[in-house]
Amino acid sequence: MGCMMNADLHCHSVISDGTLTPEALAERAKTNGVELWALTDHDEVGGQDRALAAARAQGLPYLTGTEISVTFAHQTVHIVGLGFDAHNSGLVEGLRRTRGGRSERAQEMSDGLAKVGIRNAYEGALQYVGNPELISRTHFARHLVETGVCSDTSEVFRKYLTEGKPGYVPHRWARLQEAVQWITDAGGIAIIAHPARYGFTPNEEYALFSEFKAHGGRGVEVVTGSHSSPEAVRYAETALEFKLAASRGSDFHSPDESRIDLGTLPYLPGQLTPVWELLADRIQ
Ligand code: AMP
Ligand code: MN
Ligand code: MN
Ligand code: MN
């Protein structure tokens, strides 16, 4: 297979903060020429059976997936898991605990927004939620765009939903070690998602990669919708330095909001080991 494969191993459905169903995503992936697909909803595997069935119906090879929210060095880091047993009880229970607290957090976000004159944001965001356990900042962003407070979701994040802004509420997610273990114990591999997004100092980033490796992490996203091409080059080097396999995924959320569509990223650089080589026997 090598690196020249149109694998898209990162995207979101209505089960988390995407706007399409697993079935619509499978169809879109097939139409766009994806050759290996994974649905990676935030902190949730509730869409996996539907995604697999839909992929089968499209004749599209599939890997199970999720994207786990982790707190590391006072920041939120995302760990993608691929190729696990989606019914593994440790994983399912760990994710259920990680989702817990999202409703309270959302209420606090709404209280913060009310203080700057934006009322009933919780109720507004709920209108966009497909999974009651998974209310996310993205749903608030959609509501604030729809009601004309901001013109697009990135403006909402910039003005209201990031650290220091009125709708931001710090939150404690899973620990790095737990997330890696849940995935690994369920037979999958753990991958650091979009590393360029975190804004870590070089020391913090070194700590993230070293600890991730020590806990059994196996891969890093190199080509993603969240990386510029220089960032992809930089993390290709990091993958080689830490002997990690490389992953590729659009992080597609919505036809209206996402910059990169499913299956439209550049290929992985050729000198890397693609994660799908580690997962050949897990492809369904
Ligand atoms: P949460 O898990 O509730 O903290 O929400 C995180 C989600 O918000 C991410 O998975 C992205 O989908 C979205 N997000 C984060 N930052 C931005 C941004 N600057 N612009 C648009 N969406 C963002
Ligand atoms: Mn998201
Ligand atoms: Mn992410
Ligand atoms: Mn994502």
Coordinates of C-alpha atoms in Angstrom, one line a residue, residues 90-208:
G90 CA -12.8 -0.5 29.3
L91 CA -12.8 1.9 26.3
V92 CA -16.6 2.4 26.3
E93 CA -16.6 3.1 30.0
G94 CA -13.5 5.4 29.8
L95 CA -15.2 7.4 27.1
R96 CA -18.4 7.6 29.0
R97 CA -16.6 9.1 31.9
T98 CA -14.7 11.6 29.6
R99 CA -18.1 12.8 28.2
G100 CA -19.4 13.3 31.7
G101 CA -19.3 16.9 32.8
R102 CA -19.9 18.3 29.3
S103 CA -23.4 19.4 30.2
E104 CA -22.3 21.3 33.4
R105 CA -19.4 22.8 31.4
A106 CA -21.9 24.0 28.8
Q107 CA -24.1 25.6 31.5
E108 CA -21.1 27.5 32.8
M109 CA -20.2 28.6 29.3
S110 CA -23.7 29.8 28.9
D111 CA -23.5 31.8 32.2
G112 CA -20.3 33.4 31.0
L113 CA -21.9 34.4 27.7
A114 CA -24.9 35.8 29.5
K115 CA -22.6 38.2 31.4
V116 CA -21.6 39.8 28.1
G117 CA -25.3 40.0 27.0
I118 CA -25.7 36.8 25.0
R119 CA -28.7 35.1 26.6
N120 CA -29.9 31.5 26.5
A121 CA -26.8 30.2 24.6
Y122 CA -27.2 26.8 26.3
E123 CA -30.7 26.3 24.9
G124 CA -29.5 27.7 21.6
A125 CA -26.5 25.4 21.3
L126 CA -28.7 22.4 22.3
Q127 CA -30.6 22.8 19.1
Y128 CA -27.5 21.8 17.2
V129 CA -26.7 18.8 19.3
G130 CA -27.1 15.3 17.9
N131 CA -25.9 13.4 21.0
P132 CA -27.1 14.8 24.4
E133 CA -23.9 13.6 26.1
L134 CA -21.7 15.5 23.6
I135 CA -22.5 19.2 23.7
S136 CA -19.3 20.9 22.5
R137 CA -18.0 24.4 21.8
T138 CA -18.8 23.8 18.2
H139 CA -22.5 23.7 18.9
F140 CA -22.3 27.1 20.7
A141 CA -20.3 28.4 17.7
R142 CA -23.0 27.3 15.3
H143 CA -25.7 29.0 17.4
L144 CA -23.8 32.3 17.6
V145 CA -23.3 32.3 13.9
E146 CA -27.0 31.5 13.2
T147 CA -28.2 34.3 15.5
G148 CA -25.8 36.8 13.9
V149 CA -23.5 37.4 16.8
C150 CA -20.5 36.4 14.6
S151 CA -20.1 35.8 10.9
D152 CA -18.3 32.4 11.1
T153 CA -17.4 29.8 13.7
S154 CA -13.7 30.8 13.8
E155 CA -14.7 34.3 14.8
V156 CA -16.9 32.8 17.6
F157 CA -13.9 30.8 18.9
R158 CA -11.6 33.8 18.7
K159 CA -14.0 36.2 20.5
Y160 CA -15.9 34.0 22.9
L161 CA -14.7 30.4 23.3
T162 CA -11.0 30.3 23.8
E163 CA -8.9 30.9 27.0
G164 CA -9.6 34.3 28.6
K165 CA -12.8 34.9 26.6
P166 CA -16.3 35.1 28.2
G167 CA -17.6 31.7 27.1
Y168 CA -14.4 29.7 28.0
V169 CA -14.6 27.3 30.9
P170 CA -11.4 25.3 31.7
H171 CA -12.1 21.6 31.8
R172 CA -10.3 18.5 33.0
W173 CA -10.4 15.7 30.4
A174 CA -8.8 12.3 30.5
R175 CA -5.1 11.8 31.3
L176 CA -2.7 11.0 28.4
Q177 CA -1.8 7.6 29.9
E178 CA -5.5 6.6 30.3
A179 CA -6.5 7.5 26.8
V180 CA -3.5 5.6 25.3
Q181 CA -4.3 2.6 27.5
W182 CA -8.0 2.5 26.7
I183 CA -7.2 2.4 22.9
T184 CA -4.3 0.0 23.2
D185 CA -6.1 -2.4 25.6
A186 CA -9.0 -2.5 23.1
G187 CA -6.6 -3.7 20.4
G188 CA -6.1 -0.4 18.6
I189 CA -3.3 2.1 18.2
A190 CA -3.1 5.6 19.7
I191 CA -2.1 8.6 17.6
I192 CA -1.3 12.3 18.5
A193 CA -3.9 14.4 16.6
H194 CA -2.9 17.6 14.8
P195 CA 0.2 18.4 17.0
A196 CA 0.8 21.9 15.4
R197 CA -2.5 23.1 17.0
Y198 CA -1.4 23.0 20.6
G199 CA 1.0 25.9 20.8
F200 CA 3.3 24.0 23.2
T201 CA 6.9 25.2 23.9
P202 CA 9.6 22.9 22.5
N203 CA 10.1 21.4 26.0
E204 CA 6.4 20.8 26.4
E205 CA 6.1 19.2 23.0
Y206 CA 9.1 17.0 23.7
A207 CA 7.5 15.9 26.9
L208 CA 4.2 15.1 25.1

